[in-house]
PDB file of C-alpha atoms in Angstrom:
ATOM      1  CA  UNK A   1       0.000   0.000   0.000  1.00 84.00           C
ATOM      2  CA  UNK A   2       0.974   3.782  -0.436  1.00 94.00           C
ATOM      3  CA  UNK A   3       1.204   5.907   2.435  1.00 94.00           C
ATOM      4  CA  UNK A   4      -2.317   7.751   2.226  1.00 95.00           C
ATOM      5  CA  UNK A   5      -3.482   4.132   1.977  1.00 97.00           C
ATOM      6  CA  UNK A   6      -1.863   3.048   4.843  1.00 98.00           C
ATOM      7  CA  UNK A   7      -2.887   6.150   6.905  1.00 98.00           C
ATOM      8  CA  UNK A   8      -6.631   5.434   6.231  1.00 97.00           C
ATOM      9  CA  UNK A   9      -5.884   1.611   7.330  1.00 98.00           C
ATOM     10  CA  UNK A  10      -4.395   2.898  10.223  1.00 98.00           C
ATOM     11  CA  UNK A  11      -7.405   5.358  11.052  1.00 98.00           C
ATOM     12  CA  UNK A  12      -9.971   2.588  10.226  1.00 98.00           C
ATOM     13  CA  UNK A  13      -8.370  -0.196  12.117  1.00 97.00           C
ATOM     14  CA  UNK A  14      -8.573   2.057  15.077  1.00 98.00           C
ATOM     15  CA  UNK A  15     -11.987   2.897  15.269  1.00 97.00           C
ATOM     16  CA  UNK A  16     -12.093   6.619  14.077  1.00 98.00           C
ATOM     17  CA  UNK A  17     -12.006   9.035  11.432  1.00 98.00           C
ATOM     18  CA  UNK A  18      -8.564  11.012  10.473  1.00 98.00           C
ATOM     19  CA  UNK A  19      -7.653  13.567   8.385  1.00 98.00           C
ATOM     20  CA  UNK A  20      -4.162  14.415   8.176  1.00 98.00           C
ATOM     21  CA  UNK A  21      -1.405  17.048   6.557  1.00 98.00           C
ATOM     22  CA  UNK A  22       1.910  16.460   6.635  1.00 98.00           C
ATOM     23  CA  UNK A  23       4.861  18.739   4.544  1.00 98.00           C
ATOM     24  CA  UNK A  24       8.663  19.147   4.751  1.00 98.00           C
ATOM     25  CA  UNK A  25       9.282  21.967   6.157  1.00 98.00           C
ATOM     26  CA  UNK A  26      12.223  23.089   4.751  1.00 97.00           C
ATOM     27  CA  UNK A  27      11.130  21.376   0.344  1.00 97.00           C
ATOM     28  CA  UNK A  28       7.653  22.155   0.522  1.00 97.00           C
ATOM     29  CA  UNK A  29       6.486  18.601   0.053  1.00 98.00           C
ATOM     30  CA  UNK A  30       3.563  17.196   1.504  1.00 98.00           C
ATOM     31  CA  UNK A  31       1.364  14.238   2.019  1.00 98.00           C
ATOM     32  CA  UNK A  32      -2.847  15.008   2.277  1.00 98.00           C
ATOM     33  CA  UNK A  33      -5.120  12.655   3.979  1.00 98.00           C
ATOM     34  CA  UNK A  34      -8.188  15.483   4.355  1.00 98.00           C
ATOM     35  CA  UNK A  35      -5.762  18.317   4.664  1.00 98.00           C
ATOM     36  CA  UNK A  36      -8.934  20.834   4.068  1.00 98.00           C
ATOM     37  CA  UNK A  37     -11.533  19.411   5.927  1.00 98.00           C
ATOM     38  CA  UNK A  38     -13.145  21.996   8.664  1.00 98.00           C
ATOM     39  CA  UNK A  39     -11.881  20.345  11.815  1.00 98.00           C
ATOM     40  CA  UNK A  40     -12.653  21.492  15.903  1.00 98.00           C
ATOM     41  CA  UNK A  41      -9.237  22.738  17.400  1.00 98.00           C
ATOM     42  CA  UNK A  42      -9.729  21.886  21.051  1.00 97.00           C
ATOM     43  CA  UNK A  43      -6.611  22.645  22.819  1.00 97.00           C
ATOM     44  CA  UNK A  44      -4.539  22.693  19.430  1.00 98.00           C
ATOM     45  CA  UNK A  45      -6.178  26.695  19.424  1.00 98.00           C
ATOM     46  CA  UNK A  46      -3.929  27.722  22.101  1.00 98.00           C
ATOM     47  CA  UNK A  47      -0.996  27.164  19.913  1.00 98.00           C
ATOM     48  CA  UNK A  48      -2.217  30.525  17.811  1.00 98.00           C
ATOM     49  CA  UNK A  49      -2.662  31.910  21.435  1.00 98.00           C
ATOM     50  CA  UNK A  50       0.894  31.394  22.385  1.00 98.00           C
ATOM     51  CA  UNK A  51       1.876  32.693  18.677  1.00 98.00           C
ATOM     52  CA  UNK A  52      -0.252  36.071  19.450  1.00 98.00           C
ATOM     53  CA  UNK A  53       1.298  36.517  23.249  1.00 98.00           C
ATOM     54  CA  UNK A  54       4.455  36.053  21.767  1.00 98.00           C
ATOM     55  CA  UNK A  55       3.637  38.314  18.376  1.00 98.00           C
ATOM     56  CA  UNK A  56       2.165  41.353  21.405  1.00 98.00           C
ATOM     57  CA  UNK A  57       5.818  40.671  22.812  1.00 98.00           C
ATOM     58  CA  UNK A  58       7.353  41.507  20.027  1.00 98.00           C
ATOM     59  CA  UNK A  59       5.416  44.504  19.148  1.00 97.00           C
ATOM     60  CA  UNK A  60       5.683  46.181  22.949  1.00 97.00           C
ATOM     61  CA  UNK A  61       2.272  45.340  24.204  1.00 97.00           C
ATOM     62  CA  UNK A  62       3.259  42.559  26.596  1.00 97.00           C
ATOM     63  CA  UNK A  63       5.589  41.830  28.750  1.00 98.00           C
ATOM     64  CA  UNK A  64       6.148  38.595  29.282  1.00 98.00           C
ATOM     65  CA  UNK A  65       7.623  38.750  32.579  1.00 98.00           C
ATOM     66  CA  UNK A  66       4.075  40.773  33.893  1.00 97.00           C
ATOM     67  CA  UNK A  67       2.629  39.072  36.931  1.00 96.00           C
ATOM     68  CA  UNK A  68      -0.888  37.792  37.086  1.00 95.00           C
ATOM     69  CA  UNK A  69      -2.838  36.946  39.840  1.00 93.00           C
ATOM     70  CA  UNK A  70      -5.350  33.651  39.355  1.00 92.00           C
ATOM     71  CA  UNK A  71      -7.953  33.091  42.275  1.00 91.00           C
ATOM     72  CA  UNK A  72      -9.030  29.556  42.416  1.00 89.00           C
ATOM     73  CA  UNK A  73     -12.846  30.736  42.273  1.00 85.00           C
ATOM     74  CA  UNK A  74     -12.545  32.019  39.195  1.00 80.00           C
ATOM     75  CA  UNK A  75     -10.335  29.126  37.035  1.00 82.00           C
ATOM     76  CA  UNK A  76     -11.039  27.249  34.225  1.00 81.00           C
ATOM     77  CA  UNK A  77     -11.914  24.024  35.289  1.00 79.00           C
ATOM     78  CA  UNK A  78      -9.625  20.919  34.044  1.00 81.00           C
ATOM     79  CA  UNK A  79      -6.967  18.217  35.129  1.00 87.00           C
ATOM     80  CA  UNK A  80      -3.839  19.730  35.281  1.00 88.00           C
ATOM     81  CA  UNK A  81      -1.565  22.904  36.158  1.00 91.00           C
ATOM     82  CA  UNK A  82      -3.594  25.844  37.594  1.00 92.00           C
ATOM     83  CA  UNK A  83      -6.983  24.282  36.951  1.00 89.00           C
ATOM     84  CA  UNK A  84      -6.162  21.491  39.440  1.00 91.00           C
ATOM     85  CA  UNK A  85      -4.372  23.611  42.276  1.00 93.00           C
ATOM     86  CA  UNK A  86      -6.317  25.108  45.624  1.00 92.00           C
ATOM     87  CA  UNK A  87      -4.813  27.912  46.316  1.00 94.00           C
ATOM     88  CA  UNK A  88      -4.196  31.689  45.254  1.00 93.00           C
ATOM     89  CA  UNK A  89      -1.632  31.477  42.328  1.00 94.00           C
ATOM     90  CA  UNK A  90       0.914  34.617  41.200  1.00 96.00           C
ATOM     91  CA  UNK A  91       2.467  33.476  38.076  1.00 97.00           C
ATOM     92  CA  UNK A  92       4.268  35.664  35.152  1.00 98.00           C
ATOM     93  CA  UNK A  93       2.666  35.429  31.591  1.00 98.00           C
ATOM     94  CA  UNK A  94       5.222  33.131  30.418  1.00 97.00           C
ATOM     95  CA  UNK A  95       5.341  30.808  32.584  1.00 98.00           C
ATOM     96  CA  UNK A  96       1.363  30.856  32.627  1.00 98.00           C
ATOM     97  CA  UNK A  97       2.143  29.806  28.627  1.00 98.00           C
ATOM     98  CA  UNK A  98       4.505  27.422  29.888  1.00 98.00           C
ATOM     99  CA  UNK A  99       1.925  25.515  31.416  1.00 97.00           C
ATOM    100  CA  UNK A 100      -0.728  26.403  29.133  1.00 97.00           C
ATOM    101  CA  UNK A 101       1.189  24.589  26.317  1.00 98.00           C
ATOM    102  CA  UNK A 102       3.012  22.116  27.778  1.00 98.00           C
ATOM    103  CA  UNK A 103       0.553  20.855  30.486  1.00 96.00           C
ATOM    104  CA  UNK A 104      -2.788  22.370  27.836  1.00 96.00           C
ATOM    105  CA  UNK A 105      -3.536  24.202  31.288  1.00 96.00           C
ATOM    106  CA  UNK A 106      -7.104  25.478  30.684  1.00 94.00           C
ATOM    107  CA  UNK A 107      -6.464  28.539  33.799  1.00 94.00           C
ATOM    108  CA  UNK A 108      -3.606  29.409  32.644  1.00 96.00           C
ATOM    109  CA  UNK A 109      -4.732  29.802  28.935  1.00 96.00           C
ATOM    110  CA  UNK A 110      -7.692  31.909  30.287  1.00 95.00           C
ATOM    111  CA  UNK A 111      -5.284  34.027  32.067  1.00 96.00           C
ATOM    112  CA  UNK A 112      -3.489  34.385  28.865  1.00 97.00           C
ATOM    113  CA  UNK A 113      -6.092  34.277  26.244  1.00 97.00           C
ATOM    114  CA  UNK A 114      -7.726  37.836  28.964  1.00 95.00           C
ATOM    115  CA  UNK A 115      -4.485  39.481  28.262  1.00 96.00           C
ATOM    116  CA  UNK A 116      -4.461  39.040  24.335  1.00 97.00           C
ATOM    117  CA  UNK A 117      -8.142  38.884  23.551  1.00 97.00           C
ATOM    118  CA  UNK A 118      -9.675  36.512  20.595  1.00 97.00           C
ATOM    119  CA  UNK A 119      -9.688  39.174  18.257  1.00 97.00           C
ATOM    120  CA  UNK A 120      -5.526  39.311  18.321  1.00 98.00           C
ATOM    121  CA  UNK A 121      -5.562  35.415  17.887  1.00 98.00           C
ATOM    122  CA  UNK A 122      -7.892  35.725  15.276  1.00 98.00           C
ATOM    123  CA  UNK A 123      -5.694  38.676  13.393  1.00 98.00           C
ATOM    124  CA  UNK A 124      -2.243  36.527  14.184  1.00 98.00           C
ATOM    125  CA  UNK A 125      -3.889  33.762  12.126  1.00 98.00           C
ATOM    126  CA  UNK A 126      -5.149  35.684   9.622  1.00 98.00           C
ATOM    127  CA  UNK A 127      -1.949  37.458   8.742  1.00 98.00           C
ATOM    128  CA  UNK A 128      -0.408  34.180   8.681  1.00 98.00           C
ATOM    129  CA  UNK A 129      -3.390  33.544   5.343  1.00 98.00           C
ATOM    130  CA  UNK A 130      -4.767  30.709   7.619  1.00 98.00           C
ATOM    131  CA  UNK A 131      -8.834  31.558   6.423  1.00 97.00           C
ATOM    132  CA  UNK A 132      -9.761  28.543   6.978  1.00 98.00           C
ATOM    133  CA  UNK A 133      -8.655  28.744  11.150  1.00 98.00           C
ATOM    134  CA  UNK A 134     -10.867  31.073  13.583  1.00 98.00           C
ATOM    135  CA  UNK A 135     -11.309  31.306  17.154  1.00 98.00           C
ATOM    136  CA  UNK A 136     -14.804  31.651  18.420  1.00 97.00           C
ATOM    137  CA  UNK A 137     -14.920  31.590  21.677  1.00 95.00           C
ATOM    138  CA  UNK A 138     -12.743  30.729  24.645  1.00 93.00           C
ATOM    139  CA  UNK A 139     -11.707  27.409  26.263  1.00 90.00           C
ATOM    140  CA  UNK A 140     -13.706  28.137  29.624  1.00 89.00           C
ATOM    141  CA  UNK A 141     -16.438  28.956  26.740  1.00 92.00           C
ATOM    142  CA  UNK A 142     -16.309  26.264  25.037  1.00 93.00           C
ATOM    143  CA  UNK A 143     -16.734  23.496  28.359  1.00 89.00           C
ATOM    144  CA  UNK A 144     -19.365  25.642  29.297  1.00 90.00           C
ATOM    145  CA  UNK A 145     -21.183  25.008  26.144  1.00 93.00           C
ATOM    146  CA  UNK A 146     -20.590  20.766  26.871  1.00 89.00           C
ATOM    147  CA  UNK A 147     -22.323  21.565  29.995  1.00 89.00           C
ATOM    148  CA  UNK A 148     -25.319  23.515  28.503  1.00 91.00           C
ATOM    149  CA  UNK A 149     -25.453  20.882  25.386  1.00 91.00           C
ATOM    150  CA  UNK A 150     -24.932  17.619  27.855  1.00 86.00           C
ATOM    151  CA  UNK A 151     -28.304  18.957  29.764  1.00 84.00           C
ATOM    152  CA  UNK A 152     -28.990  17.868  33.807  1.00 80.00           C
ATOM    153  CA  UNK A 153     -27.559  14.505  33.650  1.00 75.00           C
ATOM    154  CA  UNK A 154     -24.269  15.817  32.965  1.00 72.00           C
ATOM    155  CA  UNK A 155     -21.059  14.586  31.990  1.00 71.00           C
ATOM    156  CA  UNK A 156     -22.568  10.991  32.009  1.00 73.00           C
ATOM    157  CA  UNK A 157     -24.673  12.129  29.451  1.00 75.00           C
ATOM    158  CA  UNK A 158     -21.464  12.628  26.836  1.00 81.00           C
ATOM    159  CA  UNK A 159     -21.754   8.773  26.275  1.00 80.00           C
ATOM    160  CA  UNK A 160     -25.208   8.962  24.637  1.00 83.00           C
ATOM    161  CA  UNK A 161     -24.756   9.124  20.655  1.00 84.00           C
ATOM    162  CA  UNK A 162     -27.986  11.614  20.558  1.00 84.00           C
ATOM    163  CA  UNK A 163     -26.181  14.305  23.320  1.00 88.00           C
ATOM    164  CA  UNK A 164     -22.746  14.116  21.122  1.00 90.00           C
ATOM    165  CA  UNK A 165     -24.807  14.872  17.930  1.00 89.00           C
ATOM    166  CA  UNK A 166     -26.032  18.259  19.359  1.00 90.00           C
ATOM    167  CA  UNK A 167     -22.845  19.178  20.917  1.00 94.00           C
ATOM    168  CA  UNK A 168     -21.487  22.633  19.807  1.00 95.00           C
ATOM    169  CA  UNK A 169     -18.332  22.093  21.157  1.00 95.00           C
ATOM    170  CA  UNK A 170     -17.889  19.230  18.621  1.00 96.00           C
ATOM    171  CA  UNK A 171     -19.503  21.231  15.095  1.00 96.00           C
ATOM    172  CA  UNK A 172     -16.516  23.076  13.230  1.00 97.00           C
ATOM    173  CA  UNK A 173     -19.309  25.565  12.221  1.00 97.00           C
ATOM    174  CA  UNK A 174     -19.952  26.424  15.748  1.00 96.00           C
ATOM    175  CA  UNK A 175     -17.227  26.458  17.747  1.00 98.00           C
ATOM    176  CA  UNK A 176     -12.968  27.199  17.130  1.00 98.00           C
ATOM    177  CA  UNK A 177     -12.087  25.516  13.920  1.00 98.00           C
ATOM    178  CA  UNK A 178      -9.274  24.881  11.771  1.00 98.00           C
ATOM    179  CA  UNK A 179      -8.187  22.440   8.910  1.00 98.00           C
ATOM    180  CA  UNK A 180      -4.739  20.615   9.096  1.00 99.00           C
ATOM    181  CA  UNK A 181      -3.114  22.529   6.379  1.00 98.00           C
ATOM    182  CA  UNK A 182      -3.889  25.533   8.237  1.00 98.00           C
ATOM    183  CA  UNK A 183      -2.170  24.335  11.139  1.00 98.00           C
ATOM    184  CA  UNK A 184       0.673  23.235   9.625  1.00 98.00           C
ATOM    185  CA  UNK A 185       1.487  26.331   7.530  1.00 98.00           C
ATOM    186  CA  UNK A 186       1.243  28.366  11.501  1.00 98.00           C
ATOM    187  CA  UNK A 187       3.805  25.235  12.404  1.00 98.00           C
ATOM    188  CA  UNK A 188       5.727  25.796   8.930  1.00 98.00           C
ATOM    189  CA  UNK A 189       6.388  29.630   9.706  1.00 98.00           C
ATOM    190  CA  UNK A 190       7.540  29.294  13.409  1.00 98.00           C
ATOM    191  CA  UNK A 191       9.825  26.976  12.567  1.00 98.00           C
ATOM    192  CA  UNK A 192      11.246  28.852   9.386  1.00 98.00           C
ATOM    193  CA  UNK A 193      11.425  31.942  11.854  1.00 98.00           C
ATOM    194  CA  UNK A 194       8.781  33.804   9.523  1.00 98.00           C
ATOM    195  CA  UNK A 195       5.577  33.536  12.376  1.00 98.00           C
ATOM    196  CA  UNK A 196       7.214  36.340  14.540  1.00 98.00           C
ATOM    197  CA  UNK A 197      10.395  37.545  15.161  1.00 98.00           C
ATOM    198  CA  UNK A 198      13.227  34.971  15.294  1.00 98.00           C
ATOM    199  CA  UNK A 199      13.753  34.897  19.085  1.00 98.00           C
ATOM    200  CA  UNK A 200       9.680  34.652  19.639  1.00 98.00           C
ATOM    201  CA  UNK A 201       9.496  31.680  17.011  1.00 98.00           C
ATOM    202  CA  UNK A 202      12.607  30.150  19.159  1.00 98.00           C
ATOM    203  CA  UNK A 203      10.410  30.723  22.677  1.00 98.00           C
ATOM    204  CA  UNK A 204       7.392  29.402  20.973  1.00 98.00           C
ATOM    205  CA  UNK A 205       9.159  26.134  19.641  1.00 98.00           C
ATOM    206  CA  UNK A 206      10.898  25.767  23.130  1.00 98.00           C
ATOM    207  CA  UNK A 207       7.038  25.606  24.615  1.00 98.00           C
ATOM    208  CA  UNK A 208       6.317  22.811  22.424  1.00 98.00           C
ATOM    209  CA  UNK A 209       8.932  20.632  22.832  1.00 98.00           C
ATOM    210  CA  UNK A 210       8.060  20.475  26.357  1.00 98.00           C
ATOM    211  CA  UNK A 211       5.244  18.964  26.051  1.00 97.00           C
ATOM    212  CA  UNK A 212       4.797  16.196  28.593  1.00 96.00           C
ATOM    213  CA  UNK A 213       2.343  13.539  26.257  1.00 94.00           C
ATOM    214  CA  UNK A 214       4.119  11.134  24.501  1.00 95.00           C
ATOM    215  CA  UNK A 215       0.974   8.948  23.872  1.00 97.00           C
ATOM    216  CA  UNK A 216      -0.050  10.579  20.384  1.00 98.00           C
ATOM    217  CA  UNK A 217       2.062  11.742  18.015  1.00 98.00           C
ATOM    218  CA  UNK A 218       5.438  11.318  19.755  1.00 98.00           C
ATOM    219  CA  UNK A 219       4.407   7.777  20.308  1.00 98.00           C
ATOM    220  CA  UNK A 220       5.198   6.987  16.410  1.00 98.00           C
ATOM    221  CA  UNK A 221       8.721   8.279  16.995  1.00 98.00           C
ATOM    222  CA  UNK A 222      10.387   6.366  19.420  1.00 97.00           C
ATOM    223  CA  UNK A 223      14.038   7.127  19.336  1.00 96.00           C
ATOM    224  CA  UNK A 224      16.142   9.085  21.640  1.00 96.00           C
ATOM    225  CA  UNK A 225      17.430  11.126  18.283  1.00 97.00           C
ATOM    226  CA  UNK A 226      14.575  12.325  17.197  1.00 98.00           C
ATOM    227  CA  UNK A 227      12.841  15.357  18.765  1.00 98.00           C
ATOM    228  CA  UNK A 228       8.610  15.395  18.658  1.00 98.00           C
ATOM    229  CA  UNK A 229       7.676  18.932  19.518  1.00 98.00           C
ATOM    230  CA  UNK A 230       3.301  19.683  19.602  1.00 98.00           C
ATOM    231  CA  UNK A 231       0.072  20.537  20.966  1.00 98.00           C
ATOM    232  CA  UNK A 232      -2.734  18.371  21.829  1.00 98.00           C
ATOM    233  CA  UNK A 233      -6.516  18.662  21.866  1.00 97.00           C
ATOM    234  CA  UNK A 234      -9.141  16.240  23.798  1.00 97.00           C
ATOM    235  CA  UNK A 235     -12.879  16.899  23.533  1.00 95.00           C
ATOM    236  CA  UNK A 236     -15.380  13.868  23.744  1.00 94.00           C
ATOM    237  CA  UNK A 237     -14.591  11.721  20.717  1.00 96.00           C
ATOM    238  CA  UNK A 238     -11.984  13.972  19.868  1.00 97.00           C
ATOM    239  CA  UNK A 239      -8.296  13.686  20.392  1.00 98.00           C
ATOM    240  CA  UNK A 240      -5.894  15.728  17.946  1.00 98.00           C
ATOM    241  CA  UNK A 241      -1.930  16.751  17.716  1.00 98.00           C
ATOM    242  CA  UNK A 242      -0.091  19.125  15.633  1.00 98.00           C
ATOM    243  CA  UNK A 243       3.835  18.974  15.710  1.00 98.00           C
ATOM    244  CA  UNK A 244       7.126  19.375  14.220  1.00 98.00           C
ATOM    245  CA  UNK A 245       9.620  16.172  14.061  1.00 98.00           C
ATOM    246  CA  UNK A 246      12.924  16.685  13.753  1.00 98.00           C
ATOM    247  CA  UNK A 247      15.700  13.858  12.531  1.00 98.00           C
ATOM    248  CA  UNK A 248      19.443  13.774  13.039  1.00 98.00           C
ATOM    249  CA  UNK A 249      20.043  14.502   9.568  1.00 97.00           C
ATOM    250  CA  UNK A 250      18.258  17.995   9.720  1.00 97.00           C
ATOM    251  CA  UNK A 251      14.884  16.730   8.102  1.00 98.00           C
ATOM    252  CA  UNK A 252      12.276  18.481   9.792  1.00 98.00           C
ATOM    253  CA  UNK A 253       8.457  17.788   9.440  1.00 98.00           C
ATOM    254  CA  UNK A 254       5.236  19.621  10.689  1.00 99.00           C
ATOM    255  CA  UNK A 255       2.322  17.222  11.002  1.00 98.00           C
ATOM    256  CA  UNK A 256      -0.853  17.951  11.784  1.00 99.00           C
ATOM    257  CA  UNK A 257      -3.859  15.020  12.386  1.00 99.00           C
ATOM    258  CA  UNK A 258      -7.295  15.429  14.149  1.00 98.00           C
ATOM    259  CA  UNK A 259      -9.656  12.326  15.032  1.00 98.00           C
ATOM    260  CA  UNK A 260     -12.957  11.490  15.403  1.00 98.00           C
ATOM    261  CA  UNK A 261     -13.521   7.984  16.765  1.00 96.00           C
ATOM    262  CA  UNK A 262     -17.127   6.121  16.992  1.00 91.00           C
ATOM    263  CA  UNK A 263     -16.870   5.221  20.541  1.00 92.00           C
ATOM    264  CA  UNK A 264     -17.409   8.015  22.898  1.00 91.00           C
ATOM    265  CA  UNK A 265     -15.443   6.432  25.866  1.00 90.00           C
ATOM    266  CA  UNK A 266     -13.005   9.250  27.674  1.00 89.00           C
ATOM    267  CA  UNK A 267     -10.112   6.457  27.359  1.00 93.00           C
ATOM    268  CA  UNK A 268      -9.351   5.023  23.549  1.00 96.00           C
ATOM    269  CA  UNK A 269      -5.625   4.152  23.356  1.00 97.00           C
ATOM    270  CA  UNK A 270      -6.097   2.846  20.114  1.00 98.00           C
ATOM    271  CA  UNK A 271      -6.956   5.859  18.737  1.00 98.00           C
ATOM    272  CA  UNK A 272      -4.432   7.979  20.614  1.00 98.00           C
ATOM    273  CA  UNK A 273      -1.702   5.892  18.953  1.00 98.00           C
ATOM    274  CA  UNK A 274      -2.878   6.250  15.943  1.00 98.00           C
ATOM    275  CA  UNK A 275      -2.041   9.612  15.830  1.00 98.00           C
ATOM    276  CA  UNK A 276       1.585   8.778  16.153  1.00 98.00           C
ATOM    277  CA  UNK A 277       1.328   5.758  13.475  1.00 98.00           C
ATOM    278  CA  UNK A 278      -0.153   8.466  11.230  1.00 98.00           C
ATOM    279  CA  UNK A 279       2.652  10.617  11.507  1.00 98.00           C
ATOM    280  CA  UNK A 280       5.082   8.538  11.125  1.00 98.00           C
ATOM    281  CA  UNK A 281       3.695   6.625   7.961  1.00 98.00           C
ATOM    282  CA  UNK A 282       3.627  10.501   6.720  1.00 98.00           C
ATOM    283  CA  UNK A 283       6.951  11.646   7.648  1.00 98.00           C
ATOM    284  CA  UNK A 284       8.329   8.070   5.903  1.00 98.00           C
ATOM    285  CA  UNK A 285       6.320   8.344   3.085  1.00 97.00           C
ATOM    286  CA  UNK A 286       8.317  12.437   2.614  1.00 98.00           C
ATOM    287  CA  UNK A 287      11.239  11.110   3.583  1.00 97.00           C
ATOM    288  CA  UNK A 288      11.371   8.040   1.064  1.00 93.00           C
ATOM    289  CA  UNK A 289      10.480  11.058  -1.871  1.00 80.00           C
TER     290      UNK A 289
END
């Protein structure tokens, strides 16, 4: 089989849906699996967040070092970072993006995302000629909408196929979108130095490559030479990565896949690794070319 064959055998075989977009970074070659299909961002949005905080930086509206001051009444709920602590937090911006992209720390991208505002993330990916990529609301936003949508059972409710039909959260239309080439042209220009200035585009790729989950798309790349950097996103049936993956020999690949699987369970390893085979079926498919 060809590579785009094999990715959709990989996608199938796992239970789920895939569409993928995968270039050199450095030739311009690429391998589509869906690259232009409307896709939910999840999580993967704060990646244009960081890009705008960083792009303010640059232009003398932030400083990166300013303190902020996070109550826990008043946090974005989720599992790690800020979200999960119990007392008063004072943390600068960047290390509040520290967390927010390595850790996907809902608080401290709220902290982050009231400092910038949607309308600069929107304008950072618009001058970047990603049209097809738009926030719409914010992260606290969009688990508020699971809760409206999910109704008075709750969260117990997300494994009923008629409650994930009607979820915003989950309709491109309705709620932060991209497509994967979008996301890897933002990838291709931070790591070409072209996304911000060169010393921003270095900050933002140091974020990413400390990312602590290796079970998607680093999980295709097992090799102590070979550096995974990304961005994950996780809403119910949904679990995407973009990244860059860098070889010895200077090859260097941004990747970008989203899934949808069938099942609705909260815990699908299956389809987590498939992200990872994905990626790496792509990136040996460019690198056989």
């Amino acid at each position: 089989m060809n590579p785009l064959q094999r990715i959709h055998s990989a996608f199938s075989e796992a239970g789920a849906t895939g569409w993928l977009h995968a270039v050199d970074i450095d030739s311009g070659a690429e391998i589509s699996a869906g690259a232009d299909q409307p896709v939910v961002t999840a999580s993967v949005h704060k990646l244009p967040l960081l890009l705008a905080l960083h792009r303010q930086a640059e232009q003398g509206l932030v400083d990166l070092t300013e303190q902020v001051h996070c109550e826990p009444a008043h946090r974005a709920g989720g599992p790690t970072g800020l979200s999960a602590m119990l007392d008063p937090v004072r943390i600068s911006l960047r290390d509040a993006a520290y967390l927010m992209t390595a850790l996907s720390d809902n608080a401290a991208a709220a902290l982050i995302l009231e400092r910038v505002g949607l309308d600069a993330v929107n304008a950072t990916t618009a001058s970047l000629g990603l049209t097809r990529t738009r926030a719409v609301r914010s992260f606290a936003g969009t688990l508020a909408t699971l809760r409206e949508d999910a109704g008075p059972t709750g969260i117990q409710a997300l494994s009923d196929p008629h409650v994930i039909a009607r979820l915003r959260a989950l309709d491109p239309a309705r709620t932060n979108h991209s497509t994967p080439r979008d996301m890897t042209t933002l990838l291709r220009a931070v790591w070409r130095d072209e996304a911000t200035a060169p010393e921003h585009c270095a900050a933002v790729r140091r974020l990413l490559g400390l990312q602590v989950w290796p079970h998607r798309m680093a999980s295709g790349f097992p090799f102590d030479d070979v550096h995974v950097a990304g961005k994950t996103g996780t809403l119910p049936t949904l679990r995407n990565e973009v990244g860059v993956v860098e070889y010895p020999d200077g090859g260097r690949y941004a990747i970008a896949v989203f899934t949808r699987a069938a099942n609705p369970a909260a815990t699908l390893p299956a389809v987590d690794a498939v992200i990872g085979t994905a990626a790496r079926i792509a990136v040996d498919g460019l690198r056989t070319r």
